Amino acid sequence: MNESLSQIFIGTLLTNNFVLAMFLGLCPFLGVSSRLGTAVPMGVATTFVMLVASVCAYALNLLLNYFQLEFLRLISYIVVIASSVQLVEMVMKKYSPALFRALGIFLPLITTNCAVLAVALFQTAREYSLSQSLVFALGGGAGFTLALVLMASLRERLQLSNVPTLVQGTALSLILAGLLSLTFMGFAGLGAGE
Amino acid sequence: MSLPNQADEGITFDTFMEGVWRQNPVFVMVLGMCPTLAVTVSAVNGLSMGVATLFVLVSSCLLVSLIRHLVPKEVRIATYIVIIATFVTLVDYLIQAASLALYEALGAFIQLIVVNCIILGRAEAHASKNPPLKAVVNALGMGVGFAIGLFALGATREILGAGKLFGITLFGDNFQPWVVMVLPPGGFFVLGGWLLLFALLRSRKEGKVQA
């Protein structure tokens, strides 16, 4: 794969946005996006975990390839991600207890955020180099944060408007996400050129 | 994901039906969305993803339930994840061996079954507190419910977006395929539509009870 770094970044941020085009990380996307104040830190925390996971996955993959243990890839990736989430959790608890409480159950759930595992899996499948992997993780995380922030802003506005009781809740969020996703399709082709 | 603890009850029909209908993972709990929306562009894809998840769910719940007294509380989540990842690796290689076309259609989403919240949620909320047989029955119900949900989504999207079902053309030449339905936004719209339908049914039912 000979994609340039900027291509990868734009591609994962807009064209192939993790949440809106590839359906990754939807649980936190629907769960934490009710307030802007929690959406941003959640996005940043996820991005950080993605970066850590990306570096670890790259190193692990070299090791596994060397020993020809490719079938252990999935298991080792998930263990690495779980431990880096633990790390983020401890750091956050120490330095920002208020934020720690606000994110609540969704912090440990970053482990089961498909977007994080997907970063590790896709970078392996596409045979990215270390720098490409890092940019990929950064773009993915930024894209995730962007989607989360957009969604949270929309939902904050919605709380002020009069919505029929039938549509309230997840159904409405999904249709909103659909509209956002439709908008993001307008970016198709961006960053793919020479 | 906090479901009532039903450790004291025996195995009833409800243990199975809970997942199929009352607590349907797709339409009621809205869990495991990533594979749900990403692979359901056709009925076949949806169904195979459902079956693969069903297999992982049942086997990991069986194993979790068997070792539930051996695992220390502190490391249980990590243990469950490793168990689930093992079975997913198994499924990954099985599908690759059975049908390469299907393997390519589902792509990385087979491996992403690991992070499907339904499986970890079931292992934590049900299998870790119940004897093996009951855990398996419950997991079977959840898995079947999930597969039905995926099939419903996949079929809807295939019919609307391509005018086909299982690859067979349903309508005449005049049908203009609703292409957006097989594209990412369609996934959100179709699931939103199904949820609306269920909300409508529920409100009707509640209205009847009150009247």
Short mmCIF file of C-alpha atoms in Angstrom, two decimals:
data_model
loop_
_atom_site.label_atom_id
_atom_site.label_comp_id
_atom_site.label_asym_id
_atom_site.label_seq_id
_atom_site.Cartn_x
_atom_site.Cartn_y
_atom_site.Cartn_z
CA MET A 1 0.00 0.00 0.00
CA ASN A 2 1.48 3.28 -1.10
CA GLU A 3 -1.03 5.77 0.20
CA SER A 4 0.38 9.07 1.33
CA LEU A 5 -0.11 10.09 4.95
CA SER A 6 -2.47 12.95 4.14
CA GLN A 7 -4.57 10.62 1.99
CA ILE A 8 -4.93 8.21 4.87
CA PHE A 9 -5.82 10.98 7.30
CA ILE A 10 -8.47 12.64 5.10
CA GLY A 11 -9.75 9.23 4.10
CA THR A 12 -10.37 8.02 7.64
CA LEU A 13 -11.53 11.41 8.90
CA LEU A 14 -14.12 12.18 6.23
CA THR A 15 -14.53 9.79 3.32
CA ASN A 16 -14.48 6.57 5.30
CA ASN A 17 -15.49 8.03 8.61
CA PHE A 18 -15.37 5.18 11.13
CA VAL A 19 -18.78 5.85 12.58
CA LEU A 20 -20.82 7.18 9.71
CA ALA A 21 -19.49 5.20 6.77
CA MET A 22 -18.11 2.02 8.32
CA PHE A 23 -20.46 1.58 11.29
CA LEU A 24 -17.68 1.20 13.82
CA GLY A 25 -18.01 2.32 17.41
CA LEU A 26 -21.75 2.78 17.30
CA CYS A 27 -22.39 1.82 20.93
CA PRO A 28 -20.60 4.84 22.42
CA PHE A 29 -21.81 6.92 19.45
CA LEU A 30 -25.41 6.34 20.49
CA GLY A 31 -24.70 6.08 24.21
CA VAL A 32 -22.49 9.04 25.09
CA SER A 33 -23.67 11.52 22.51
CA SER A 34 -26.46 13.12 24.49
CA ARG A 35 -24.29 15.94 25.86
CA LEU A 36 -21.50 17.89 24.23
CA GLY A 37 -19.56 18.07 27.50
CA THR A 38 -18.99 14.31 27.64
CA ALA A 39 -18.72 13.76 23.90
CA VAL A 40 -15.41 15.61 23.53
CA PRO A 41 -13.48 13.87 26.35
CA MET A 42 -14.89 10.53 25.24
CA GLY A 43 -13.61 11.16 21.75
CA VAL A 44 -10.19 12.21 23.01
CA ALA A 45 -9.92 9.18 25.31
CA THR A 46 -10.88 6.86 22.46
CA THR A 47 -8.36 8.51 20.14
CA PHE A 48 -5.65 8.03 22.75
CA VAL A 49 -6.51 4.36 23.19
CA MET A 50 -6.49 3.97 19.41
CA LEU A 51 -2.98 5.43 19.16
CA VAL A 52 -1.64 3.20 21.93
CA ALA A 53 -3.39 0.17 20.46
CA SER A 54 -2.06 0.99 17.01
CA VAL A 55 1.57 1.10 18.13
CA CYS A 56 1.19 -2.06 20.23
CA ALA A 57 -0.58 -3.89 17.43
CA TYR A 58 2.17 -2.96 15.00
CA ALA A 59 4.87 -4.29 17.30
CA LEU A 60 2.86 -7.39 18.14
CA ASN A 61 2.23 -8.13 14.50
CA LEU A 62 5.97 -8.10 13.78
CA LEU A 63 6.51 -10.48 16.66
CA LEU A 64 3.67 -12.82 15.67
CA ASN A 65 4.82 -12.89 12.05
CA TYR A 66 8.34 -13.70 13.18
CA PHE A 67 7.15 -16.68 15.22
CA GLN A 68 4.46 -17.57 12.66
CA LEU A 69 1.68 -17.36 15.21
CA GLU A 70 -0.81 -15.38 13.08
CA PHE A 71 -3.77 -17.26 14.53
CA LEU A 72 -3.09 -15.60 17.88
CA ARG A 73 -3.44 -12.13 16.35
CA LEU A 74 -7.01 -11.44 17.36
CA ILE A 75 -6.55 -12.69 20.92
CA SER A 76 -3.37 -10.72 21.52
CA TYR A 77 -4.84 -7.53 20.03
CA ILE A 78 -7.85 -7.62 22.29
CA VAL A 79 -5.67 -8.18 25.36
CA VAL A 80 -3.48 -5.21 24.42
CA ILE A 81 -6.52 -2.98 23.93
CA ALA A 82 -8.04 -4.05 27.23
CA SER A 83 -4.83 -3.19 29.07
CA SER A 84 -4.45 0.23 27.41
CA VAL A 85 -8.03 1.07 28.33
CA GLN A 86 -7.17 0.15 31.92
CA LEU A 87 -4.23 2.55 31.70
CA VAL A 88 -6.35 5.43 30.41
CA GLU A 89 -8.88 4.72 33.13
CA MET A 90 -6.26 4.92 35.88
CA VAL A 91 -4.73 8.12 34.51
CA MET A 92 -8.12 9.76 34.19
CA LYS A 93 -9.21 8.70 37.67
CA LYS A 94 -6.07 10.28 39.10
CA TYR A 95 -6.09 13.57 37.20
CA SER A 96 -9.75 14.23 36.47
CA PRO A 97 -12.14 12.42 38.83
CA ALA A 98 -15.12 14.51 37.69
CA LEU A 99 -14.63 13.49 34.10
CA PHE A 100 -14.09 9.91 35.22
CA ARG A 101 -17.51 9.90 36.86
CA ALA A 102 -19.17 11.62 33.89
CA LEU A 103 -17.97 8.97 31.43
CA GLY A 104 -18.98 6.22 33.84
CA ILE A 105 -19.54 2.80 32.35
CA PHE A 106 -18.55 3.95 28.88
CA LEU A 107 -14.90 4.24 29.81
CA PRO A 108 -14.28 0.51 30.38
CA LEU A 109 -16.52 -0.10 27.39
CA ILE A 110 -13.90 1.47 25.11
CA THR A 111 -12.48 -2.05 25.21
CA THR A 112 -15.50 -3.29 23.32
CA ASN A 113 -15.50 -0.30 20.99
CA CYS A 114 -15.18 -1.93 17.61
CA ALA A 115 -13.43 1.14 16.24
CA VAL A 116 -10.35 0.48 18.38
CA LEU A 117 -10.03 -3.15 17.38
CA ALA A 118 -10.81 -2.19 13.79
CA VAL A 119 -7.84 0.21 13.73
CA ALA A 120 -5.57 -2.65 14.75
CA LEU A 121 -7.14 -5.13 12.33
CA PHE A 122 -7.33 -2.82 9.32
CA GLN A 123 -3.78 -1.55 9.64
CA THR A 124 -2.62 -5.17 9.63
CA ALA A 125 -4.82 -6.11 6.70
CA ARG A 126 -3.66 -3.11 4.67
CA GLU A 127 0.00 -3.66 5.62
CA TYR A 128 0.53 -0.10 6.78
CA SER A 129 3.97 0.97 7.98
CA LEU A 130 4.38 2.35 11.50
CA SER A 131 3.90 5.99 10.48
CA GLN A 132 0.94 5.10 8.27
CA SER A 133 -0.61 3.15 11.13
CA LEU A 134 -0.23 6.07 13.50
CA VAL A 135 -1.83 8.50 11.06
CA PHE A 136 -4.58 5.97 10.44
CA ALA A 137 -5.28 5.73 14.17
CA LEU A 138 -5.19 9.50 14.54
CA GLY A 139 -7.55 10.02 11.60
CA GLY A 140 -9.88 7.32 12.88
CA GLY A 141 -9.95 8.84 16.34
CA ALA A 142 -10.47 12.36 14.98
CA GLY A 143 -13.27 11.08 12.76
CA PHE A 144 -14.88 9.34 15.71
CA THR A 145 -14.65 12.54 17.80
CA LEU A 146 -16.06 14.60 14.93
CA ALA A 147 -19.06 12.31 14.53
CA LEU A 148 -19.61 12.22 18.29
CA VAL A 149 -19.47 16.03 18.58
CA LEU A 150 -21.82 16.57 15.61
CA MET A 151 -24.29 14.07 17.01
CA ALA A 152 -24.14 15.52 20.54
CA SER A 153 -24.73 19.05 19.24
CA LEU A 154 -27.73 17.87 17.24
CA ARG A 155 -29.18 16.02 20.20
CA GLU A 156 -28.70 19.01 22.51
CA ARG A 157 -30.76 21.07 20.08
CA LEU A 158 -33.37 18.35 19.89
CA GLN A 159 -33.97 18.45 23.62
CA LEU A 160 -35.33 21.95 23.16
CA SER A 161 -37.69 21.01 20.38
CA ASN A 162 -41.04 19.33 20.45
CA VAL A 163 -40.70 15.74 19.25
CA PRO A 164 -43.60 13.26 19.09
CA THR A 165 -43.27 10.70 21.89
CA LEU A 166 -43.35 7.81 19.44
CA VAL A 167 -40.13 8.83 17.69
CA GLN A 168 -38.18 9.78 20.80
CA GLY A 169 -35.12 7.81 21.81
CA THR A 170 -33.01 5.49 19.72
CA ALA A 171 -35.16 5.61 16.61
CA LEU A 172 -34.69 9.35 16.32
CA SER A 173 -30.95 9.10 16.97
CA LEU A 174 -30.63 6.49 14.24
CA ILE A 175 -32.47 8.58 11.69
CA LEU A 176 -30.30 11.57 12.63
CA ALA A 177 -27.23 9.38 12.19
CA GLY A 178 -28.57 8.34 8.82
CA LEU A 179 -28.88 11.96 7.75
CA LEU A 180 -25.35 12.72 9.01
CA SER A 181 -24.08 9.69 7.15
CA LEU A 182 -25.83 10.89 3.99
CA THR A 183 -24.06 14.23 4.38
CA PHE A 184 -20.71 12.55 4.80
CA MET A 185 -21.24 10.66 1.58
CA GLY A 186 -20.76 14.01 -0.08
CA PHE A 187 -17.07 13.68 0.80
CA ALA A 188 -16.76 10.56 -1.35
CA GLY A 189 -13.74 10.69 -3.59
CA LEU A 190 -12.01 13.31 -1.46
CA GLY A 191 -8.39 12.39 -0.81
CA ALA A 192 -8.51 9.53 -3.27
CA GLY A 193 -6.88 11.46 -6.13
CA GLU A 194 -3.23 11.79 -6.92
CA MET B 1 -26.66 -4.17 29.98
CA SER B 2 -27.87 -4.74 33.52
CA LEU B 3 -30.52 -7.37 33.24
CA PRO B 4 -32.39 -8.90 36.18
CA ASN B 5 -30.63 -11.81 37.80
CA GLN B 6 -32.68 -14.90 37.17
CA ALA B 7 -30.41 -17.39 38.88
CA ASP B 8 -33.18 -18.84 41.02
CA GLU B 9 -35.58 -19.81 38.28
CA GLY B 10 -35.46 -23.10 36.45
CA ILE B 11 -35.26 -23.44 32.70
CA THR B 12 -38.52 -22.32 31.21
CA PHE B 13 -39.64 -21.58 27.72
CA ASP B 14 -39.17 -17.96 28.66
CA THR B 15 -35.42 -18.50 29.15
CA PHE B 16 -35.29 -19.08 25.41
CA MET B 17 -37.95 -16.63 24.31
CA GLU B 18 -36.47 -13.76 26.30
CA GLY B 19 -33.81 -13.21 23.69
CA VAL B 20 -36.01 -13.93 20.71
CA TRP B 21 -38.73 -11.48 21.51
CA ARG B 22 -38.98 -9.58 24.81
CA GLN B 23 -35.29 -8.63 25.01
CA ASN B 24 -34.44 -8.90 21.33
CA PRO B 25 -30.85 -7.67 21.06
CA VAL B 26 -31.39 -5.79 17.81
CA PHE B 27 -34.83 -4.26 18.16
CA VAL B 28 -35.26 -3.84 21.90
CA MET B 29 -31.82 -3.49 23.48
CA VAL B 30 -30.12 -2.01 20.39
CA LEU B 31 -26.86 -3.78 21.20
CA GLY B 32 -24.16 -4.99 18.87
CA MET B 33 -24.92 -2.35 16.32
CA CYS B 34 -21.66 -2.38 14.42
CA PRO B 35 -22.00 -5.78 12.75
CA THR B 36 -25.75 -5.27 12.59
CA LEU B 37 -25.54 -2.28 10.31
CA ALA B 38 -22.33 -2.92 8.44
CA VAL B 39 -22.95 -6.36 6.97
CA THR B 40 -26.70 -6.32 6.44
CA VAL B 41 -26.65 -5.19 2.82
CA SER B 42 -28.25 -8.47 1.80
CA ALA B 43 -30.33 -11.17 3.44
CA VAL B 44 -27.62 -13.81 2.97
CA ASN B 45 -24.93 -11.68 4.61
CA GLY B 46 -27.21 -10.80 7.50
CA LEU B 47 -28.16 -14.40 8.09
CA SER B 48 -24.60 -15.74 7.95
CA MET B 49 -23.40 -13.05 10.32
CA GLY B 50 -26.27 -13.96 12.64
CA VAL B 51 -25.36 -17.64 12.56
CA ALA B 52 -21.67 -16.93 13.16
CA THR B 53 -22.55 -14.75 16.15
CA LEU B 54 -24.97 -17.40 17.40
CA PHE B 55 -22.21 -19.99 17.38
CA VAL B 56 -19.74 -17.77 19.24
CA LEU B 57 -22.42 -16.71 21.72
CA VAL B 58 -23.52 -20.24 22.58
CA SER B 59 -20.05 -21.74 22.85
CA SER B 60 -18.59 -18.90 24.91
CA CYS B 61 -21.60 -18.86 27.23
CA LEU B 62 -21.23 -22.63 27.74
CA LEU B 63 -17.56 -22.29 28.60
CA VAL B 64 -18.07 -19.24 30.81
CA SER B 65 -20.83 -21.04 32.67
CA LEU B 66 -18.67 -24.17 33.13
CA ILE B 67 -15.78 -22.25 34.65
CA ARG B 68 -17.86 -19.71 36.54
CA HIS B 69 -16.69 -20.93 39.96
CA LEU B 70 -13.02 -21.05 38.97
CA VAL B 71 -12.51 -17.52 37.70
CA PRO B 72 -11.62 -14.84 40.30
CA LYS B 73 -13.96 -11.86 40.18
CA GLU B 74 -11.20 -9.35 39.36
CA VAL B 75 -10.08 -10.92 36.11
CA ARG B 76 -13.42 -12.22 34.88
CA ILE B 77 -13.92 -9.69 32.07
CA ALA B 78 -10.44 -10.35 30.68
CA THR B 79 -11.09 -14.09 30.86
CA TYR B 80 -14.39 -13.76 29.02
CA ILE B 81 -12.79 -11.64 26.31
CA VAL B 82 -10.05 -14.21 25.74
CA ILE B 83 -12.61 -17.03 25.59
CA ILE B 84 -14.73 -15.09 23.11
CA ALA B 85 -11.68 -14.19 20.99
CA THR B 86 -10.73 -17.87 20.82
CA PHE B 87 -14.11 -18.89 19.45
CA VAL B 88 -14.15 -15.97 17.03
CA THR B 89 -10.76 -17.04 15.64
CA LEU B 90 -12.28 -20.50 15.17
CA VAL B 91 -15.28 -19.10 13.29
CA ASP B 92 -13.02 -16.86 11.23
CA TYR B 93 -11.02 -19.83 9.96
CA LEU B 94 -14.16 -21.96 9.51
CA ILE B 95 -15.85 -19.40 7.28
CA GLN B 96 -12.64 -18.89 5.34
CA ALA B 97 -12.51 -22.63 4.70
CA ALA B 98 -16.20 -23.00 3.89
CA SER B 99 -16.84 -20.06 1.57
CA LEU B 100 -14.24 -17.59 0.42
CA ALA B 101 -16.87 -15.38 -1.23
CA LEU B 102 -18.75 -15.01 2.04
CA TYR B 103 -15.50 -14.42 3.89
CA GLU B 104 -14.68 -11.53 1.60
CA ALA B 105 -18.19 -10.09 1.83
CA LEU B 106 -18.15 -10.05 5.63
CA GLY B 107 -14.52 -8.91 5.76
CA ALA B 108 -13.11 -7.73 9.06
CA PHE B 109 -16.53 -7.89 10.64
CA ILE B 110 -16.14 -11.58 11.44
CA GLN B 111 -13.20 -10.76 13.67
CA LEU B 112 -15.11 -7.82 15.08
CA ILE B 113 -17.63 -10.27 16.57
CA VAL B 114 -15.20 -10.22 19.54
CA VAL B 115 -16.30 -6.74 20.47
CA ASN B 116 -19.98 -7.40 19.97
CA CYS B 117 -21.50 -6.16 23.23
CA ILE B 118 -24.21 -8.84 23.17
CA ILE B 119 -21.73 -11.65 23.73
CA LEU B 120 -19.83 -10.01 26.57
CA GLY B 121 -23.10 -8.77 28.00
CA ARG B 122 -24.62 -12.25 28.03
CA ALA B 123 -21.47 -13.81 29.47
CA GLU B 124 -21.40 -11.25 32.27
CA ALA B 125 -25.10 -10.89 33.00
CA HIS B 126 -26.33 -14.44 32.53
CA ALA B 127 -23.80 -17.19 31.86
CA SER B 128 -21.56 -16.29 34.80
CA LYS B 129 -24.44 -16.78 37.23
CA ASN B 130 -26.26 -19.78 35.80
CA PRO B 131 -25.66 -23.52 35.26
CA PRO B 132 -24.42 -24.56 31.79
CA LEU B 133 -27.68 -25.89 30.36
CA LYS B 134 -29.65 -22.79 31.26
CA ALA B 135 -26.91 -20.50 30.00
CA VAL B 136 -26.85 -22.32 26.67
CA VAL B 137 -30.63 -22.14 26.27
CA ASN B 138 -30.60 -18.43 27.02
CA ALA B 139 -27.66 -17.79 24.71
CA LEU B 140 -29.42 -19.77 21.99
CA GLY B 141 -32.47 -17.54 22.36
CA MET B 142 -30.38 -14.37 22.22
CA GLY B 143 -28.46 -15.64 19.22
CA VAL B 144 -31.61 -16.61 17.37
CA GLY B 145 -33.10 -13.21 18.18
CA PHE B 146 -29.99 -11.51 16.88
CA ALA B 147 -29.99 -13.61 13.71
CA ILE B 148 -33.68 -12.81 13.11
CA GLY B 149 -32.94 -9.13 13.57
CA LEU B 150 -30.02 -9.22 11.14
CA PHE B 151 -32.06 -11.18 8.63
CA ALA B 152 -34.93 -8.70 8.86
CA LEU B 153 -32.58 -5.77 8.32
CA GLY B 154 -30.68 -7.49 5.52
CA ALA B 155 -33.84 -8.56 3.74
CA THR B 156 -35.39 -5.08 3.99
CA ARG B 157 -32.27 -3.43 2.67
CA GLU B 158 -31.86 -5.93 -0.14
CA ILE B 159 -35.49 -5.68 -1.23
CA LEU B 160 -35.52 -1.88 -1.16
CA GLY B 161 -32.00 -1.25 -2.37
CA ALA B 162 -31.60 -3.89 -5.05
CA GLY B 163 -35.13 -5.18 -5.65
CA LYS B 164 -33.96 -8.70 -4.84
CA LEU B 165 -34.20 -11.29 -2.10
CA PHE B 166 -31.51 -13.98 -1.84
CA GLY B 167 -30.33 -12.78 -5.25
CA ILE B 168 -33.69 -13.41 -6.93
CA THR B 169 -35.23 -10.39 -8.64
CA LEU B 170 -38.60 -9.66 -7.09
CA PHE B 171 -40.04 -6.86 -9.14
CA GLY B 172 -40.46 -6.18 -12.83
CA ASP B 173 -38.17 -4.01 -14.94
CA ASN B 174 -40.02 -0.90 -13.89
CA PHE B 175 -38.67 -1.08 -10.35
CA GLN B 176 -36.10 1.58 -9.70
CA PRO B 177 -33.72 0.32 -6.97
CA TRP B 178 -33.52 2.56 -3.94
CA VAL B 179 -29.73 2.56 -3.96
CA VAL B 180 -29.30 4.59 -0.77
CA MET B 181 -30.64 1.62 1.20
CA VAL B 182 -27.60 -0.55 0.51
CA LEU B 183 -25.26 2.37 1.23
CA PRO B 184 -24.28 3.26 4.81
CA PRO B 185 -27.06 5.81 5.47
CA GLY B 186 -29.64 3.19 4.51
CA GLY B 187 -28.51 1.02 7.40
CA PHE B 188 -29.35 3.76 9.86
CA PHE B 189 -32.65 4.56 8.16
CA VAL B 190 -33.85 0.95 7.98
CA LEU B 191 -32.98 0.21 11.61
CA GLY B 192 -34.60 3.50 12.65
CA GLY B 193 -37.68 2.47 10.69
CA TRP B 194 -37.85 -0.94 12.36
CA LEU B 195 -37.49 0.65 15.79
CA LEU B 196 -40.31 3.03 14.95
CA LEU B 197 -42.48 0.09 13.94
CA PHE B 198 -41.77 -1.61 17.25
CA ALA B 199 -42.45 1.61 19.18
CA LEU B 200 -45.76 1.88 17.33
CA LEU B 201 -46.69 -1.71 18.19
CA ARG B 202 -45.79 -1.16 21.82
CA SER B 203 -47.79 2.04 22.12
CA ARG B 204 -50.80 0.32 20.52
CA LYS B 205 -50.52 -2.55 23.02
CA GLU B 206 -50.22 -0.20 25.97
CA GLY B 207 -53.16 1.82 24.68
CA LYS B 208 -55.26 -1.35 24.62
CA VAL B 209 -54.32 -2.26 28.18
CA GLN B 210 -55.39 1.14 29.41
CA ALA B 211 -58.67 1.18 27.52
#
